[in-house]
Amino acid sequence: MLGLIMNRQLTITSIMEHARKFHGDAEVVSVTADQPLHRYTYREAFARSARLANALARLGILQGERIGTLAWNDYRHLEVYFATSCAGFVCHTINPRLFPEQIEYIVEHAEDRWLFVDPAFVPLLEALKHRLGCVEGFVILGPAGAAAKTTLRNAVDYETLIAGEPDTFDWPELDENSACAMCYTSGTTGNPKGVVYSHRALVLHTYACLMPDVMSLSAREVVMPVVPMFHVNAWSIPYGAAAVGAKLVFPGPKMGDGETLQRLIEGEGVTVTAGVPTVWLALLTHLDRTGKQVPSLRRVIVGGSACPRTIMEEFEHEHGVHVHHAWGMTEMSPMGTFNSPSADFDTLSSEEQWAQRLRVGRPVYGVEVKIVDAAGKELPWDGVSFGALKVRGPWICAEYFRIGKGDAHDDEGWFETGDVATIDRRGYVAITDRTKDVIKSGGEWISSIDLENTAVAHPAVAEAAVIGAYHPRWDERPLLCVVLHPGEQLTREEMLAWFEGKVAKWWVPDDVVFVDGLPHTATGKLSKKDLRERMKDYRFP
Amino acid sequence: MLGLIMNRQLTITSIMEHARKFHGDAEVVSVTADQPLHRYTYREAFARSARLANALARLGILQGERIGTLAWNDYRHLEVYFATSCAGFVCHTINPRLFPEQIEYIVEHAEDRWLFVDPAFVPLLEALKHRLGCVEGFVILGPAGAAAKTTLRNAVDYETLIAGEPDTFDWPELDENSACAMCYTSGTTGNPKGVVYSHRALVLHTYACLMPDVMSLSAREVVMPVVPMFHVNAWSIPYGAAAVGAKLVFPGPKMGDGETLQRLIEGEGVTVTAGVPTVWLALLTHLDRTGKQVPSLRRVIVGGSACPRTIMEEFEHEHGVHVHHAWGMTEMSPMGTFNSPSADFDTLSSEEQWAQRLRVGRPVYGVEVKIVDAAGKELPWDGVSFGALKVRGPWICAEYFRIGKGDAHDDEGWFETGDVATIDRRGYVAITDRTKDVIKSGGEWISSIDLENTAVAHPAVAEAAVIGAYHPRWDERPLLCVVLHPGEQLTREEMLAWFEGKVAKWWVPDDVVFVDGLPHTATGKLSKKDLRERMKDYRFP
């Protein structure tokens, strides 16, 4: 027996239409390359999205075809988001920080028909222009004349493109399972892989992210996404803010600039913001140096990597701002877990509270999680047992574009995150390592990250990496590679003695190699793949 | 091109499983007929739901078959909710306040296989037992022995039914469009009509109701639904509370008892509650008389009918509690609109703020609304133009059980609410009348409710009703029927003079009839249908 309910499809269009009708007066404020502070309303944003949709239709873009963007967070990027998805095209956001050859691969693999490009990224594309054969033309995200000097073929500036178009568009009724957006993972191995989001996935993800124990957005919040719109839809904030009518503040190209962030927070009354830890370090450093304040700010959402406790404490004690950890992946739209206090939080000791808050939080309703051992057996949620983290849910990637499932999905349809995690008895997840970085010692796992954190806590150590090196008896044993602070000295024995009492005895690395520097990826992450390659001939003494 | 996302179904089972895993320790506290204060956790609740699902499977209930309930809000009813829906059966909640013949009609029309009945409602069913041919047996929602004295055939008490069953059940993977619950409308004309909710509808509705500008439930809230679970799933609070792990407090048979409500709020730390205005009048009267407090309470959600401003002011000024209007229908799962402050609320004058707060609010994201005139033309959102209110959305009824669409849906699939409304420029809806009660005077509409509210504001008037009476020139003109307070006197001319300056001149009723009493329905509402019948031979002088 079926329910007798209207068959209304979950589409990004429904978010846009709701915002236009009920929150048309809410503001969108942007810093852009050409304007220090642009300001308009959702009503104007969506009128311009309609003009863009008309322009794209005029260019002959068909349902399901990809439109690429290389752009910062600002109002024009927002217009491209809604115009493309709601017209039935696919908004393909591209990370401009990738290597040029990766960008080229991604554009060609997605077969982007047009690229919308911030002026800052034009030189990057000019170097590639002869190789982006699928791209018919380039729209420069700037004022009239912005495309004048580029050598990119068939280039037009955004304002000229949409200038003559009507303010309304006959938005199609879309199937909720149709593609609305696309983002490639910046994997450390092999080529980037394309995740294709459906309208349904992003609407459900939006509802989930809006919950009070998640992002908790409402009409009276002012939200500033410092997480880039080229990375997993800025954690869905553009959709969520529109759905509830929250004022949106976009820092444009000034994402990492503490001065701009403080000025926007104070000037626009930002109440909640989201981004990676390095951004918050820049903001706090600026506040510290200038004595300026962030009086309206109440919440900071941190993802991308673990937020150091010192940053959380400084926000809380100096500025009355609560920091929430979150965790997700490109393959998860991205929200997986969010850290809000448990019901019994107030009854916990201060250290128990911190232990909870430093975890990445609990799965938001909609996401299922489990941790399994090497044999696939589910592990207990005791906060100690750690295993491969698997996830399942209606906004999680089922396969990659033109690749298929590959080995990222198990036979029951769970997605293998590639992360190693513990889950405590309340369901709070802590990410302890990457599956490929964990050291498999005699069938047991050792967390490389725990060992690295212990090593860098030594005052002489600037950076540390632990990899599994071949061992004739245990298959692998931990090898610690250390960069010392300039002028510091440390012996192998002193370094190893440092671990005593801090980790289990059998976790202590078997050897230490002192190096001048460690290899990093294009996005600044430690590249253990390159380190393993560099150390492949190493043998324990 | 389709999105490449997991095909995970939206089911009530996913709510139950999420609550069990991540909020297993959260409490459910109930007043029941046999226990003054029962207390356990979600974990125990769902273990008992599993036992019940096993028992129902043993009884041979098949997928899609209906299980009826006549029960108050308590933990056993909660267990029945989840056990039936998650096992693939349909939880059919029945309003025990209906006339016995309506209950009989509903049970037979839904073909309920078993009925779960609170001890208080057993006599009601004993009077019907020979006529409920489809019902195989009756489960009395009480302790072992509770079924001993009833004359109902094949009766068993709840605790005995589930006693020997295992704590786990192999919950089926359900299609999200399958039926999960059912509720009949208590229409004032004709037989009640059955609304069949799908799993998908109630999951989406749950997400929408959880939003910060709607019910805003989270793990640290304590929620007491005083709206009955036999009426549109208690506005979805049992699902929403479970999804986020909010502590649930059920008043059982004591829904209208101010003393019990106060005791539960103070004793259990209730932060948010929901119900009809009469309940809050009972609570406030009790607080006023005893001087007792509701220190933890922060929000009251009012629906069912308009909350008088005096109640809102007393809650706010005396107790620091914010009152939110909400509006919905059985056909809408039920949430349609919710009143949270607009972004510019603080900039409004006090009277503008009250004008906004006395409206039923804005549609929650997911619900579309429009108002149309008699010719079906859409009317402006100016706060004054009023027309028939139509709604559309993924949790709104598409047709009635075994009846079809009927005339409640227009050709474009919009549901005709039967309400007349205005919408202001910010999108706040005000319900001004029922479509069938509005007076159609020369092609223009006059709101009967506005006239009634004006009439009862006169100190001599106890109750008033306005109906359209036949008029040779204008088709209909307003006729005011008035009940005076005992001992009061008022002339026709004095009554009509009262309207001067309070409503448009052409709205003033053409005549006044003083009566001893007005007809009411079983649920206590004014029955204009009966009044029109009684006055059908009336002619204007």
GROMACS .gro file of C-alpha atoms in nm, chain A residues 1-11 14-15 18 21-23 25 43 63-64 66 90 173 175-179 182 194-198 200-201 203-204 206-208 210-213 216-220 243-245 333 341-346 362-369 381 391-402 409 413-415 423 425-428, chain B residues 1-11 14-15 18 21-23 25 43 63-64 66 90 173 175-179 182 194-198 200-201 203-204 206-208 210-213 216-220 243-245 333 341-346 362-369 381 391-402 409 413-415 423 425-428:
model
  182
    1MET     CA    1   0.000   0.000   0.000
    2LEU     CA    2   0.137   0.338  -0.100
    3GLY     CA    3   0.102   0.668   0.079
    4LEU     CA    4  -0.133   0.910  -0.095
    5ILE     CA    5   0.095   1.213  -0.102
    6MET     CA    6   0.178   1.465  -0.373
    7ASN     CA    7   0.470   1.365  -0.589
    8ARG     CA    8   0.665   1.690  -0.551
    9GLN     CA    9   1.030   1.668  -0.648
   10LEU     CA   10   1.312   1.785  -0.422
   11THR     CA   11   1.501   2.036  -0.633
   14SER     CA   12   1.237   2.482  -0.479
   15ILE     CA   13   1.500   2.644  -0.255
   18HIS     CA   14   1.112   2.971  -0.156
   21LYS     CA   15   0.901   3.454  -0.226
   22PHE     CA   16   0.964   3.456   0.148
   23HIS     CA   17   1.309   3.603   0.193
   25ASP     CA   18   1.457   4.121   0.104
   43ARG     CA   19   1.537   3.886  -0.503
   63GLN     CA   20   1.984   1.957  -1.994
   64GLY     CA   21   2.255   1.771  -1.805
   66ARG     CA   22   2.826   2.083  -1.751
   90VAL     CA   23   2.522   2.084  -1.398
  173GLU     CA   24   1.017   2.082  -1.355
  175ASP     CA   25   1.345   1.500  -1.172
  176GLU     CA   26   1.493   1.508  -0.822
  177ASN     CA   27   1.743   1.240  -0.921
  178SER     CA   28   1.885   1.446  -1.205
  179ALA     CA   29   2.235   1.589  -1.169
  182MET     CA   30   2.963   1.822  -0.966
  194GLY     CA   31   3.410   1.330  -1.022
  195VAL     CA   32   3.124   1.324  -0.771
  196VAL     CA   33   2.786   1.404  -0.929
  197TYR     CA   34   2.529   1.546  -0.686
  198SER     CA   35   2.158   1.504  -0.752
  200ARG     CA   36   1.749   1.528  -0.416
  201ALA     CA   37   2.081   1.473  -0.242
  203VAL     CA   38   1.798   1.926  -0.080
  204LEU     CA   39   1.809   1.651   0.182
  206THR     CA   40   2.036   2.115   0.313
  207TYR     CA   41   1.753   2.011   0.547
  208ALA     CA   42   1.998   1.805   0.753
  210LEU     CA   43   1.991   2.333   0.892
  211MET     CA   44   1.904   2.131   1.204
  212PRO     CA   45   1.968   2.309   1.536
  213ASP     CA   46   2.239   2.060   1.630
  216SER     CA   47   2.136   2.590   1.280
  217LEU     CA   48   2.067   2.860   1.022
  218SER     CA   49   1.759   3.083   1.041
  219ALA     CA   50   1.623   3.411   0.906
  220ARG     CA   51   1.793   3.609   1.180
  243ALA     CA   52   1.615   2.813   0.224
  244VAL     CA   53   1.579   2.999   0.555
  245GLY     CA   54   1.655   3.354   0.442
  333SER     CA   55   2.794   1.645  -0.010
  341PRO     CA   56   2.702   1.904   2.286
  342SER     CA   57   2.543   1.582   2.405
  343ALA     CA   58   2.240   1.607   2.631
  344ASP     CA   59   2.458   1.524   2.933
  345PHE     CA   60   2.740   1.763   2.837
  346ASP     CA   61   2.694   1.986   3.142
  362ARG     CA   62   2.796   1.264   1.572
  363PRO     CA   63   2.650   1.169   1.233
  364VAL     CA   64   2.372   1.405   1.132
  365TYR     CA   65   2.038   1.228   1.095
  366GLY     CA   66   2.047   1.073   0.747
  367VAL     CA   67   2.405   0.948   0.764
  368GLU     CA   68   2.482   0.595   0.889
  369VAL     CA   69   2.832   0.505   1.007
  381TRP     CA   70   3.175   0.200   1.999
  391VAL     CA   71   2.922   0.554   0.566
  392ARG     CA   72   2.585   0.529   0.392
  393GLY     CA   73   2.309   0.780   0.325
  394PRO     CA   74   2.092   0.961   0.071
  395TRP     CA   75   2.354   1.228  -0.004
  396ILE     CA   76   2.654   0.999  -0.034
  397CYS     CA   77   2.822   0.919  -0.363
  398ALA     CA   78   2.725   0.583  -0.515
  399GLU     CA   79   2.985   0.589  -0.793
  400TYR     CA   80   3.223   0.828  -0.967
  401PHE     CA   81   3.155   0.998  -1.298
  402ARG     CA   82   3.254   0.767  -1.587
  409HIS     CA   83   3.208   0.085  -0.206
  413GLY     CA   84   2.672  -0.038  -0.064
  414TRP     CA   85   2.868   0.129   0.215
  415PHE     CA   86   3.118   0.391   0.106
  423ILE     CA   87   3.340   0.602   1.793
  425ARG     CA   88   2.956   0.525   2.342
  426ARG     CA   89   2.755   0.839   2.270
  427GLY     CA   90   2.829   0.804   1.898
  428TYR     CA   91   3.095   1.079   1.869
  542MET     CA   92   2.208   1.298  -1.670
  543LEU     CA   93   2.140   1.155  -1.326
  544GLY     CA   94   2.318   1.228  -1.001
  545LEU     CA   95   2.539   0.941  -0.884
  546ILE     CA   96   2.413   0.918  -0.529
  547MET     CA   97   2.313   0.622  -0.310
  548ASN     CA   98   1.952   0.525  -0.341
  549ARG     CA   99   1.874   0.530   0.031
  550GLN     CA  100   1.504   0.542   0.118
  551LEU     CA  101   1.356   0.798   0.356
  552THR     CA  102   1.182   0.587   0.618
  555SER     CA  103   1.590   0.544   0.969
  556ILE     CA  104   1.469   0.780   1.244
  559HIS     CA  105   1.940   0.687   1.436
  562LYS     CA  106   2.235   0.440   1.802
  563PHE     CA  107   2.305   0.805   1.884
  564HIS     CA  108   2.046   0.900   2.145
  566ASP     CA  109   2.019   0.723   2.661
  584ARG     CA  110   1.686   0.241   2.370
  604GLN     CA  111   0.270  -0.530   0.485
  605GLY     CA  112   0.039  -0.233   0.432
  607ARG     CA  113  -0.377  -0.113   0.920
  631VAL     CA  114   0.016   0.133   0.879
  714GLU     CA  115   1.392  -0.225   0.384
  716ASP     CA  116   1.002   0.182  -0.020
  717GLU     CA  117   0.986   0.544   0.093
  718ASN     CA  118   0.657   0.588  -0.088
  719SER     CA  119   0.487   0.308   0.105
  720ALA     CA  120   0.221   0.399   0.360
  723MET     CA  121  -0.308   0.721   0.849
  735GLY     CA  122  -0.863   0.913   0.533
  736VAL     CA  123  -0.523   1.071   0.473
  737VAL     CA  124  -0.247   0.816   0.410
  738TYR     CA  125   0.104   0.936   0.495
  739SER     CA  126   0.407   0.787   0.322
  741ARG     CA  127   0.895   0.984   0.263
  742ALA     CA  128   0.637   1.248   0.350
  744VAL     CA  129   1.067   1.207   0.704
  745LEU     CA  130   1.072   1.524   0.494
  747THR     CA  131   1.035   1.587   1.022
  748TYR     CA  132   1.340   1.755   0.869
  749ALA     CA  133   1.131   2.065   0.792
  751LEU     CA  134   1.324   2.056   1.302
  752MET     CA  135   1.453   2.376   1.137
  753PRO     CA  136   1.554   2.655   1.378
  754ASP     CA  137   1.273   2.879   1.252
  757SER     CA  138   1.391   2.390   1.652
  758LEU     CA  139   1.440   2.063   1.840
  759SER     CA  140   1.783   1.941   1.947
  760ALA     CA  141   1.949   1.696   2.184
  761ARG     CA  142   1.939   1.944   2.469
  784ALA     CA  143   1.569   1.214   1.517
  785VAL     CA  144   1.762   1.464   1.731
  786GLY     CA  145   1.750   1.288   2.067
  874SER     CA  146   0.115   1.608   0.784
  882PRO     CA  147   1.028   3.651   1.367
  883SER     CA  148   1.126   3.801   1.034
  884ALA     CA  149   1.483   3.927   0.992
  885ASP     CA  150   1.363   4.285   1.037
  886PHE     CA  151   1.139   4.210   1.338
  887ASP     CA  152   1.341   4.423   1.579
  903ARG     CA  153   0.536   3.177   0.688
  904PRO     CA  154   0.533   2.850   0.495
  905VAL     CA  155   0.813   2.620   0.605
  906TYR     CA  156   1.056   2.541   0.324
  907GLY     CA  157   0.890   2.260   0.128
  908VAL     CA  158   0.538   2.404   0.133
  909GLU     CA  159   0.417   2.632  -0.149
  910VAL     CA  160   0.114   2.857  -0.099
  922TRP     CA  161   0.051   3.949  -0.107
  932VAL     CA  162  -0.100   2.458  -0.093
  933ARG     CA  163   0.140   2.215  -0.257
  934GLY     CA  164   0.434   2.013  -0.127
  935PRO     CA  165   0.597   1.674  -0.071
  936TRP     CA  166   0.404   1.604   0.252
  937ILE     CA  167   0.061   1.716   0.135
  938CYS     CA  168  -0.222   1.475   0.062
  939ALA     CA  169  -0.272   1.393  -0.309
  940GLU     CA  170  -0.599   1.203  -0.259
  941TYR     CA  171  -0.809   1.044   0.014
  942PHE     CA  172  -0.813   0.673   0.095
  943ARG     CA  173  -1.059   0.491  -0.133
  950HIS     CA  174  -0.739   1.938  -0.559
  954GLY     CA  175  -0.240   1.959  -0.830
  955TRP     CA  176  -0.280   2.227  -0.563
  956PHE     CA  177  -0.473   2.124  -0.254
  964ILE     CA  178  -0.058   3.698   0.288
  966ARG     CA  179   0.450   4.125   0.178
  967ARG     CA  180   0.692   3.925   0.391
  968GLY     CA  181   0.491   3.607   0.323
  969TYR     CA  182   0.316   3.580   0.662
   0.00000   0.00000   0.00000
